[in-house]
Short mmCIF file of N, CA and C in Angstrom, two decimals:
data_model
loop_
_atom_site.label_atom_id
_atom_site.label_comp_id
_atom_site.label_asym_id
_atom_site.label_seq_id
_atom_site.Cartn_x
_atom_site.Cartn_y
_atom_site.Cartn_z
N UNK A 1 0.82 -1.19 0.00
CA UNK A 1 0.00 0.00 0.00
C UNK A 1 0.87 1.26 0.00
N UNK A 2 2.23 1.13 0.85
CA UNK A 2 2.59 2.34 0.29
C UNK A 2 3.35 2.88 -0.40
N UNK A 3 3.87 1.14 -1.28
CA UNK A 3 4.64 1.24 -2.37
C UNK A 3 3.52 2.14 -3.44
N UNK A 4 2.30 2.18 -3.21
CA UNK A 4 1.00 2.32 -4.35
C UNK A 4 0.74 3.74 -4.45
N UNK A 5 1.03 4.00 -3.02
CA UNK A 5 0.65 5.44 -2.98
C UNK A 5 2.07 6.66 -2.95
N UNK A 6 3.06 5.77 -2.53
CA UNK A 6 4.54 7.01 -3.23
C UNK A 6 4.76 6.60 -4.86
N UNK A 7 3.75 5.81 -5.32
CA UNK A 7 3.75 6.18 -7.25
C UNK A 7 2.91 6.62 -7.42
N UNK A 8 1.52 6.96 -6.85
CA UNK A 8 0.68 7.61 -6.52
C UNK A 8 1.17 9.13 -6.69
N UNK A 9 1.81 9.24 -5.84
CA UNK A 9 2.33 10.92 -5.22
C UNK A 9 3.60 11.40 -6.18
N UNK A 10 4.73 10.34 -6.60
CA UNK A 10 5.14 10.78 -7.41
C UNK A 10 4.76 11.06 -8.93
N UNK A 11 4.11 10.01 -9.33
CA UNK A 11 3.29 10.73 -10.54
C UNK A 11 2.66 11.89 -10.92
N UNK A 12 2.00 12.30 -9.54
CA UNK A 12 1.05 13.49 -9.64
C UNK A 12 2.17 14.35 -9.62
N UNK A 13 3.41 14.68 -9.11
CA UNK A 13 4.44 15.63 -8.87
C UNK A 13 5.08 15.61 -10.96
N UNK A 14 4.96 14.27 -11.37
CA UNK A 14 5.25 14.18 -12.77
C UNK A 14 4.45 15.40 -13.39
N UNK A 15 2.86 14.59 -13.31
CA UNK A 15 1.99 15.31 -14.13
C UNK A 15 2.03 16.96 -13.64
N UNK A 16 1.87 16.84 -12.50
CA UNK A 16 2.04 18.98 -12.47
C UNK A 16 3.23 19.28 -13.05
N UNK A 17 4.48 18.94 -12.96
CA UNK A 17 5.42 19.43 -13.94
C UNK A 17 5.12 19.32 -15.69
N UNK A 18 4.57 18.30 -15.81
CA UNK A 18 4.63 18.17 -17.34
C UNK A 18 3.43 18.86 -17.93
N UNK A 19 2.44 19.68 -16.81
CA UNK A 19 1.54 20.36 -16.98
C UNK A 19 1.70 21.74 -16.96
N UNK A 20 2.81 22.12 -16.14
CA UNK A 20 3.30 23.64 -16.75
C UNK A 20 4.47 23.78 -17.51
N UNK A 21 5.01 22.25 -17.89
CA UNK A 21 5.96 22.72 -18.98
C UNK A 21 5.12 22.73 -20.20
N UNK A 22 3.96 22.54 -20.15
CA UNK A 22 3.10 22.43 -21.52
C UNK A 22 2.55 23.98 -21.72
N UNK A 23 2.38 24.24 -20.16
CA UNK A 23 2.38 26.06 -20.52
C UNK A 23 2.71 26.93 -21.17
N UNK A 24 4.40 26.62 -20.89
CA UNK A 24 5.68 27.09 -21.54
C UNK A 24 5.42 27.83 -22.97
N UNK A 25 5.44 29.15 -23.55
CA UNK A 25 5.62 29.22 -24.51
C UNK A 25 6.58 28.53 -25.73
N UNK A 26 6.15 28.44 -26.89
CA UNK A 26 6.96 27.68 -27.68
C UNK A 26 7.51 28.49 -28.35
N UNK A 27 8.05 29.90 -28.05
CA UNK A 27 8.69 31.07 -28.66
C UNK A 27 9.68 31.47 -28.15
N UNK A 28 10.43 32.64 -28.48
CA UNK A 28 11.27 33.57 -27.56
C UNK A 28 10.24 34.86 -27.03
N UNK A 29 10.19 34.97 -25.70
CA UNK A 29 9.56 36.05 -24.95
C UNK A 29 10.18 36.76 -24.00
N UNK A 30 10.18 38.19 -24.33
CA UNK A 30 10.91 39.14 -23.52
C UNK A 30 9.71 39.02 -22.48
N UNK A 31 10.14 38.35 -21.07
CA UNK A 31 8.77 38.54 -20.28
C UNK A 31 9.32 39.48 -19.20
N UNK A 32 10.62 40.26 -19.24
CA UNK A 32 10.43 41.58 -18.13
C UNK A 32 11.94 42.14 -18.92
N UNK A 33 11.64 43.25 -18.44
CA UNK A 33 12.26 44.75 -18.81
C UNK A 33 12.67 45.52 -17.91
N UNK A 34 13.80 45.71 -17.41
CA UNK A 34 13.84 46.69 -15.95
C UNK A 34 15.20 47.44 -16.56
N UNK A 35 15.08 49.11 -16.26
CA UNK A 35 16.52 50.15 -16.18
C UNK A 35 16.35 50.59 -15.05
N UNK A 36 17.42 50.68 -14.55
CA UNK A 36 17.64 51.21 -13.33
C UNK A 36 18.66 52.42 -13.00
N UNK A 37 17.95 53.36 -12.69
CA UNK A 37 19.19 54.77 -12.90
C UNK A 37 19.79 54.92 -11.74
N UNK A 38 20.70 55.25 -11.75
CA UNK A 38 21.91 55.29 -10.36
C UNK A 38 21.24 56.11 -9.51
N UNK A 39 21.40 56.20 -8.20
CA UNK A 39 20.57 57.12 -7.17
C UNK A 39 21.63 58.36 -7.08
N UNK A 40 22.89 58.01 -7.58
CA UNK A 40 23.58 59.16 -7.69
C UNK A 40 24.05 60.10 -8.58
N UNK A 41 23.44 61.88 -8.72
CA UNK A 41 23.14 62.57 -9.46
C UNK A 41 24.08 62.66 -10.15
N UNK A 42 25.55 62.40 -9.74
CA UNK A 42 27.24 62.69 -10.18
C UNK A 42 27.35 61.51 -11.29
N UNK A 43 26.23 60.16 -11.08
CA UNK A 43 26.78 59.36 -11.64
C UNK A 43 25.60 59.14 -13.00
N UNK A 44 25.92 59.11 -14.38
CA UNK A 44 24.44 59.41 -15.52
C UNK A 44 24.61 57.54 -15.69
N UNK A 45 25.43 56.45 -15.53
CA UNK A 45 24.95 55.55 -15.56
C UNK A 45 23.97 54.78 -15.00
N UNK A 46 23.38 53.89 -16.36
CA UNK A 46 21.90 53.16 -15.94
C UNK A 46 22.41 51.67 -16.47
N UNK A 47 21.62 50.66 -15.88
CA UNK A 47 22.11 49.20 -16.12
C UNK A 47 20.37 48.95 -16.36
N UNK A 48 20.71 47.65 -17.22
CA UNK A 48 19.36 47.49 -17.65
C UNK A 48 19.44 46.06 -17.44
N UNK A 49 18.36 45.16 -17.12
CA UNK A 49 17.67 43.94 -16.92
C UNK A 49 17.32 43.05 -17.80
N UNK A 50 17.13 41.95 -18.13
CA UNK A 50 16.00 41.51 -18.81
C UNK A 50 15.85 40.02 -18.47
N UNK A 51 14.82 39.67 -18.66
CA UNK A 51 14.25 37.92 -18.99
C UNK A 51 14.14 37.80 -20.20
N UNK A 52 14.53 36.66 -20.30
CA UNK A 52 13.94 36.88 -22.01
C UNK A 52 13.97 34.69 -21.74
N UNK A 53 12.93 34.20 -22.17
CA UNK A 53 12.59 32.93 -22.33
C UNK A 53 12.58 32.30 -23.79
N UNK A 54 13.72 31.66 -23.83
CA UNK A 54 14.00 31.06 -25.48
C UNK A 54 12.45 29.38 -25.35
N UNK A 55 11.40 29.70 -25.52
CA UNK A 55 11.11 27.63 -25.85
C UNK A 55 11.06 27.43 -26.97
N UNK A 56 11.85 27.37 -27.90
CA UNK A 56 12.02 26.98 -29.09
C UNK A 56 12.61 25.77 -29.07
N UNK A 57 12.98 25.17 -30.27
CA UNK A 57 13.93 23.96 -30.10
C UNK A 57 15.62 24.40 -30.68
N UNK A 58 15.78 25.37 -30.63
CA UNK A 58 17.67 26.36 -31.18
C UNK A 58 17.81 27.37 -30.20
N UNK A 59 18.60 27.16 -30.16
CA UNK A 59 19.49 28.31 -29.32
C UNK A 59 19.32 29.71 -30.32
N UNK A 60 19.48 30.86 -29.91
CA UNK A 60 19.69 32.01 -30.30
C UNK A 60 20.66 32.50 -29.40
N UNK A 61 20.87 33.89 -29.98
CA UNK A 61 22.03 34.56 -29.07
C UNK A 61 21.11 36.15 -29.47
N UNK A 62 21.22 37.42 -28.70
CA UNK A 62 20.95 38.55 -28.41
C UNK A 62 22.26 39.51 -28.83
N UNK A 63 21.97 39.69 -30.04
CA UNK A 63 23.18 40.66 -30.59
C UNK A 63 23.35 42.07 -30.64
N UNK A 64 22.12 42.65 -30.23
CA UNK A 64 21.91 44.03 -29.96
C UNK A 64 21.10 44.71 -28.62
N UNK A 65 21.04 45.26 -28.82
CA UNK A 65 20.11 46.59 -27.53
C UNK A 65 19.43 47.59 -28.25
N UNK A 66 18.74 48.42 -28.90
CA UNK A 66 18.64 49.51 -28.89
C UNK A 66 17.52 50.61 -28.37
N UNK A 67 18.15 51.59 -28.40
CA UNK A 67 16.80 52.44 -27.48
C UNK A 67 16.87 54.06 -28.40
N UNK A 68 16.25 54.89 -28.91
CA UNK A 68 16.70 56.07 -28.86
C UNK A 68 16.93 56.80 -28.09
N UNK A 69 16.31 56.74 -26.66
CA UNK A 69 16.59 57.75 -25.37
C UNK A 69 17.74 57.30 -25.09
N UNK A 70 18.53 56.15 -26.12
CA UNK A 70 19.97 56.06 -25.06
C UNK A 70 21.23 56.06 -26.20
N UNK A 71 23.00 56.90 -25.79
CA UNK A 71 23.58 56.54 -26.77
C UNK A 71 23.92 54.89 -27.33
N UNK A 72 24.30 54.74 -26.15
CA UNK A 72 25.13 53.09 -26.35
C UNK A 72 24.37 52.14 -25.55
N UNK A 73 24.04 50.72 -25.68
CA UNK A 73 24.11 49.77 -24.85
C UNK A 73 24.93 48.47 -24.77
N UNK A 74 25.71 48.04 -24.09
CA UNK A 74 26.47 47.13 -24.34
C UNK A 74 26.25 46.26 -23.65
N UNK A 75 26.26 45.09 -23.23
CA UNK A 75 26.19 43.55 -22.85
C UNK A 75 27.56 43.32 -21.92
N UNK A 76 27.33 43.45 -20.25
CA UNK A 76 27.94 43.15 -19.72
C UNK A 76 28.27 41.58 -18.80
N UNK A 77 29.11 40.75 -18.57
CA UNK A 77 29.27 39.53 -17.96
C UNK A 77 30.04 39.97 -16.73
N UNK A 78 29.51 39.57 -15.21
CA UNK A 78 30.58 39.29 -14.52
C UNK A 78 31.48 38.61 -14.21
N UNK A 79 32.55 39.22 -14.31
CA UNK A 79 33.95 37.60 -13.99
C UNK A 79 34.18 38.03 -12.74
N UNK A 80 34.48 37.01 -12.10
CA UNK A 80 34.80 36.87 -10.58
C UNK A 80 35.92 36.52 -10.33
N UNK A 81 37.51 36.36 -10.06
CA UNK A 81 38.58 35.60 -9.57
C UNK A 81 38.97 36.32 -8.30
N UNK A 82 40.04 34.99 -7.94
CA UNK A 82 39.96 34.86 -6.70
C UNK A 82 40.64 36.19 -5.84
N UNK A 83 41.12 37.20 -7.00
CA UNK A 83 41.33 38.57 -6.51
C UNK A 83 40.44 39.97 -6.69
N UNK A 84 39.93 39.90 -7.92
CA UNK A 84 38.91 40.99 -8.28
C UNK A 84 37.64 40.17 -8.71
N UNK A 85 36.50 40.98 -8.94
CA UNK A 85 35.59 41.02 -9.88
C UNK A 85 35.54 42.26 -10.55
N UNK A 86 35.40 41.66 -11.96
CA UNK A 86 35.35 43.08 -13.27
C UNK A 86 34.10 42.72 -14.24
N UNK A 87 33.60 43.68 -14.66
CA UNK A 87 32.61 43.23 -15.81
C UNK A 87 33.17 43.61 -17.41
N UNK A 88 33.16 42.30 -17.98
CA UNK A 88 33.53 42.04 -19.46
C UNK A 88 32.76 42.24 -20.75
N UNK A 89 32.84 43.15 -21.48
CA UNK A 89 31.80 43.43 -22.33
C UNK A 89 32.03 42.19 -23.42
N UNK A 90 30.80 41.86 -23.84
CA UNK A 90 30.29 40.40 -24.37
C UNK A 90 29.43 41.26 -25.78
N UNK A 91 30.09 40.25 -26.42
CA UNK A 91 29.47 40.81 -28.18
C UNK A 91 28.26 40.61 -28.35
N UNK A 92 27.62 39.18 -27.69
CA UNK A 92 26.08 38.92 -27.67
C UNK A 92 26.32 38.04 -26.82
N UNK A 93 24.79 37.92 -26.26
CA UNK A 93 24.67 37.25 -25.19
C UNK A 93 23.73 36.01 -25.87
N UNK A 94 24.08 34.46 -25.25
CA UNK A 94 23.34 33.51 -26.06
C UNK A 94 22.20 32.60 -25.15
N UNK A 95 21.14 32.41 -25.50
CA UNK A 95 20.01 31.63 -24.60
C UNK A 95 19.97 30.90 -25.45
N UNK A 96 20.22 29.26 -24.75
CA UNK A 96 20.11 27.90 -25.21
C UNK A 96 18.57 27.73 -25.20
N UNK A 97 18.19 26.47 -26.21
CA UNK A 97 16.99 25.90 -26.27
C UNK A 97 16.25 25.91 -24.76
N UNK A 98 14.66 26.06 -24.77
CA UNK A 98 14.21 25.87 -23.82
C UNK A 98 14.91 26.49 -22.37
N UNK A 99 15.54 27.32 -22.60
CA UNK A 99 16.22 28.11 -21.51
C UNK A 99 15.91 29.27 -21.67
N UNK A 100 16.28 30.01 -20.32
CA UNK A 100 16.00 31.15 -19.96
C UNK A 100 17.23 32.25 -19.73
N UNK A 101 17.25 33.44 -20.06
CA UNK A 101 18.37 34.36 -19.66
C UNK A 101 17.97 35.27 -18.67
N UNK A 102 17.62 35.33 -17.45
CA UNK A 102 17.77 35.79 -16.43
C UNK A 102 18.97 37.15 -16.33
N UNK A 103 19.17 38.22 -16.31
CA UNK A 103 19.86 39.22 -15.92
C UNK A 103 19.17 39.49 -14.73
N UNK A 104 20.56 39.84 -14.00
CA UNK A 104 20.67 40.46 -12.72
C UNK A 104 21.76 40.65 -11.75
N UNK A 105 22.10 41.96 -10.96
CA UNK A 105 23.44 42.95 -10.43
C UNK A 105 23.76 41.32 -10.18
N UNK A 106 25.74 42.03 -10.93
CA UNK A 106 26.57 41.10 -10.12
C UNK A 106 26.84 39.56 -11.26
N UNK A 107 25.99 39.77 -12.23
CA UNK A 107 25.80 38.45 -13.27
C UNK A 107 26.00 39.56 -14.49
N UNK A 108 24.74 39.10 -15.27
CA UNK A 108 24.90 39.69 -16.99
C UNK A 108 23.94 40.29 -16.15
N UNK A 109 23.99 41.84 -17.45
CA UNK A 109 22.91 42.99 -17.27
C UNK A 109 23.85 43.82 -18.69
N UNK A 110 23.25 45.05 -18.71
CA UNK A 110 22.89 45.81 -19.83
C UNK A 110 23.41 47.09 -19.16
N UNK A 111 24.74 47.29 -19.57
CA UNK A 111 25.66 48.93 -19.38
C UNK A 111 24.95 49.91 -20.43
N UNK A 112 24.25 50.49 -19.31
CA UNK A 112 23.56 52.04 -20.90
C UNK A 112 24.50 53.12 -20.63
N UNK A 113 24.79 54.01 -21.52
CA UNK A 113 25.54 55.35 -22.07
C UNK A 113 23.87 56.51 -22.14
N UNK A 114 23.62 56.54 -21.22
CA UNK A 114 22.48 57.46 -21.55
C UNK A 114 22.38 58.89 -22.61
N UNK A 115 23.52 59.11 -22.70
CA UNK A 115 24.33 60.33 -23.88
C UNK A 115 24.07 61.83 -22.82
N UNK A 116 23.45 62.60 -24.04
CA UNK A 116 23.48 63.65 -23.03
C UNK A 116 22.03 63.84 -22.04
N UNK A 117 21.18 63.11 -22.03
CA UNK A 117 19.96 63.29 -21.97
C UNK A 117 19.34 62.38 -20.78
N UNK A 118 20.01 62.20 -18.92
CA UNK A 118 19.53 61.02 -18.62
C UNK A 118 18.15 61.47 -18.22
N UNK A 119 17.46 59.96 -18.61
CA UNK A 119 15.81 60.28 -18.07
C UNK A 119 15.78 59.89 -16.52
N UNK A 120 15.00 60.18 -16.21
CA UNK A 120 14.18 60.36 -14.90
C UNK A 120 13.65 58.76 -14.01
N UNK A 121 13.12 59.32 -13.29
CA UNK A 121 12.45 57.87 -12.45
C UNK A 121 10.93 58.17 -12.95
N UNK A 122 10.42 57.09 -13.52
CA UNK A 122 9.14 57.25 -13.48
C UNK A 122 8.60 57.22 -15.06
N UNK A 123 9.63 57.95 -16.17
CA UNK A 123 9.71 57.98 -17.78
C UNK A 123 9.79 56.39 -17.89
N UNK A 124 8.83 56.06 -19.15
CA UNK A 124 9.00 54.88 -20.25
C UNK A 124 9.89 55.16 -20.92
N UNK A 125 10.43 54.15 -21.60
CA UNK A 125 11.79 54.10 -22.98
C UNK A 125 11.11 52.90 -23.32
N UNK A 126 10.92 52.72 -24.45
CA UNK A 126 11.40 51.78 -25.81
C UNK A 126 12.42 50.83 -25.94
N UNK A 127 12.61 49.41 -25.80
CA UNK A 127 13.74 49.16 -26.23
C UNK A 127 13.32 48.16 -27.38
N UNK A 128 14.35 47.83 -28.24
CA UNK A 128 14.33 46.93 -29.34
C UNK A 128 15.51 45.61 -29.03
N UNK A 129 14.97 44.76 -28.93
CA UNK A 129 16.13 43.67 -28.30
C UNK A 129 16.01 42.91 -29.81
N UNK A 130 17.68 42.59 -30.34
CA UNK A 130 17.72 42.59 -31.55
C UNK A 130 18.37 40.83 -31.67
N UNK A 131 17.64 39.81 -32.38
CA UNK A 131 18.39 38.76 -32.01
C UNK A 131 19.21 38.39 -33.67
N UNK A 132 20.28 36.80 -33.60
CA UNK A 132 21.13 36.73 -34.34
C UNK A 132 20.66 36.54 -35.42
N UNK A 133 18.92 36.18 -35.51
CA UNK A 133 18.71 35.88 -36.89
C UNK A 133 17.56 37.07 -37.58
N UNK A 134 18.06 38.12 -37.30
CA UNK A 134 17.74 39.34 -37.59
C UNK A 134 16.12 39.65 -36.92
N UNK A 135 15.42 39.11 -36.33
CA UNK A 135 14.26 39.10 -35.77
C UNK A 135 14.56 40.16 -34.07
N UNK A 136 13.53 40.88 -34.21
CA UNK A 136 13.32 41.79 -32.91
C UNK A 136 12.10 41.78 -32.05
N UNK A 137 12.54 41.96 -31.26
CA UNK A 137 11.36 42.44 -30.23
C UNK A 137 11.27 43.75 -29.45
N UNK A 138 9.61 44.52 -29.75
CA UNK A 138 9.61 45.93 -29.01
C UNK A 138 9.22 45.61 -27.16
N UNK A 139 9.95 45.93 -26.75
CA UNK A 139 9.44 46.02 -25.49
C UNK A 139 9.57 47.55 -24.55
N UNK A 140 8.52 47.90 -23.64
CA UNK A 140 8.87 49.08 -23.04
C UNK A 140 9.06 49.25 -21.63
N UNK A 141 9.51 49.97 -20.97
CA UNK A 141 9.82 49.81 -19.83
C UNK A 141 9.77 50.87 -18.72
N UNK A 142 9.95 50.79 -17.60
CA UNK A 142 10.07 52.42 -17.00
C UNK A 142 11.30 52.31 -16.25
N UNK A 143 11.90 53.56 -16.10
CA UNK A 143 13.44 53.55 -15.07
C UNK A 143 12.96 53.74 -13.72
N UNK A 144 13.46 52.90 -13.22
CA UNK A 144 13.25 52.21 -12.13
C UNK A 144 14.75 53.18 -11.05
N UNK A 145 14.41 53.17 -9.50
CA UNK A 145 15.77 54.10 -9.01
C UNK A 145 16.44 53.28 -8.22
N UNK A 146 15.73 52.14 -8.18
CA UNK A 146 17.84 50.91 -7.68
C UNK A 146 17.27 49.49 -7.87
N UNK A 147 17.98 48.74 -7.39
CA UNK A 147 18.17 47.44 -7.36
C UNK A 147 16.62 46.71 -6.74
N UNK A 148 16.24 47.59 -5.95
CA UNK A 148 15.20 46.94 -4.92
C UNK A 148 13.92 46.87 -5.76
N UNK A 149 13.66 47.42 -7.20
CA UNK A 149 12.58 47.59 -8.15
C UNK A 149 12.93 46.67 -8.55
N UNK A 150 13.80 45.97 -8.73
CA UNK A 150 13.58 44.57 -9.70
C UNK A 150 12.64 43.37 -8.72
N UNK A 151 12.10 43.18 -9.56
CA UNK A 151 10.77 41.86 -9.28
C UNK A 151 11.57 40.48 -9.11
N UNK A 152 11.24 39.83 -8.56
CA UNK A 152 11.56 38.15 -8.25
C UNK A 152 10.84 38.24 -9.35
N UNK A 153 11.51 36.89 -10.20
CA UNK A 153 11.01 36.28 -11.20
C UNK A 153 10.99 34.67 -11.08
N UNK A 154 9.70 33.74 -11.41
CA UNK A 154 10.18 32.55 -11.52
C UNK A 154 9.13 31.95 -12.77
N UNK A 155 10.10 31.95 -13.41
CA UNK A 155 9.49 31.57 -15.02
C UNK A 155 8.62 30.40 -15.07
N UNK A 156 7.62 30.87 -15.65
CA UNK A 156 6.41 29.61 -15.73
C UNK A 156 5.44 30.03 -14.91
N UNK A 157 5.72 30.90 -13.81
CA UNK A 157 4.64 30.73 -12.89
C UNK A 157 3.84 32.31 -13.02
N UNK A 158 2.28 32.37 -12.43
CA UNK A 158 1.52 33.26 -12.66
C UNK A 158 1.56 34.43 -11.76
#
């Protein structure tokens, strides 16, 4: 009997998984957008966020950024050794099949050059996230004023 009922219990733990991986979009989806402007007035850098959920069956890679409210965006990685951490600018960033790219401080995120013009807390921007096989996505966003505006994310769930 209770060999019957821990296949019982593990099955059902099967079927709810194989019931929200059926959820899963079968696309690439930018499902969050976050900039975050420095709290300090001396400083015009902004770092930018994203999710972005590959369920396709190929990998892609993220070869661009663009925004007009901003000059530059570049694609940062953190490296860590056992004396410094530095962030390495990365030509594109790549999300494997059925995977997810998660940005966030301290990992990958998005170095903006705001130019001469930084926006505010509270302004929308535009961005265009540009992938390797020339396909884009518009997404918009608002600047956010630190770290503590970014949302927990856990993909799949409502």
């Amino acid at each position: 009997m209770a060999t019957a009922a821990a296949l019982f219990l593990n099955s059902g733990v099967g079927l709810a998984a194989a019931a929200i991986e059926a959820q899963l979009p079968d696309e690439i989806v930018v499902e969050q957008a976050d900039i975050l402007v420095s709290a300090s007035p001396d400083d015009p850098s902004l770092e930018g966020y994203l999710v972005i959920w590959n369920g396709t069956g190929q990998s892609t890679s993220i070869t661009d950024v663009r925004s007009s409210a901003f000059k530059k965006v570049r694609f940062i990685q953190t490296v860590r050794t056992e004396t410094e951490t530095q962030g390495v600018v990365q030509k594109n960033l790549s999300i494997p099949a059925h995977s997810e790219l998660l940005m966030r401080p301290g990992g990958v995120f998005l170095s903006i050059d705001p130019g001469k013009t930084r926006p505010r807390v509270g302004e929308q921007v535009d961005l265009e996230i540009v992938y390797a096989d020339g396909t884009s996505d518009e997404v918009t966003t608002k600047i956010e004023s630190n770290v503590a505006a970014l949302k927990d994310h856990h993909h799949g769930m409502q």
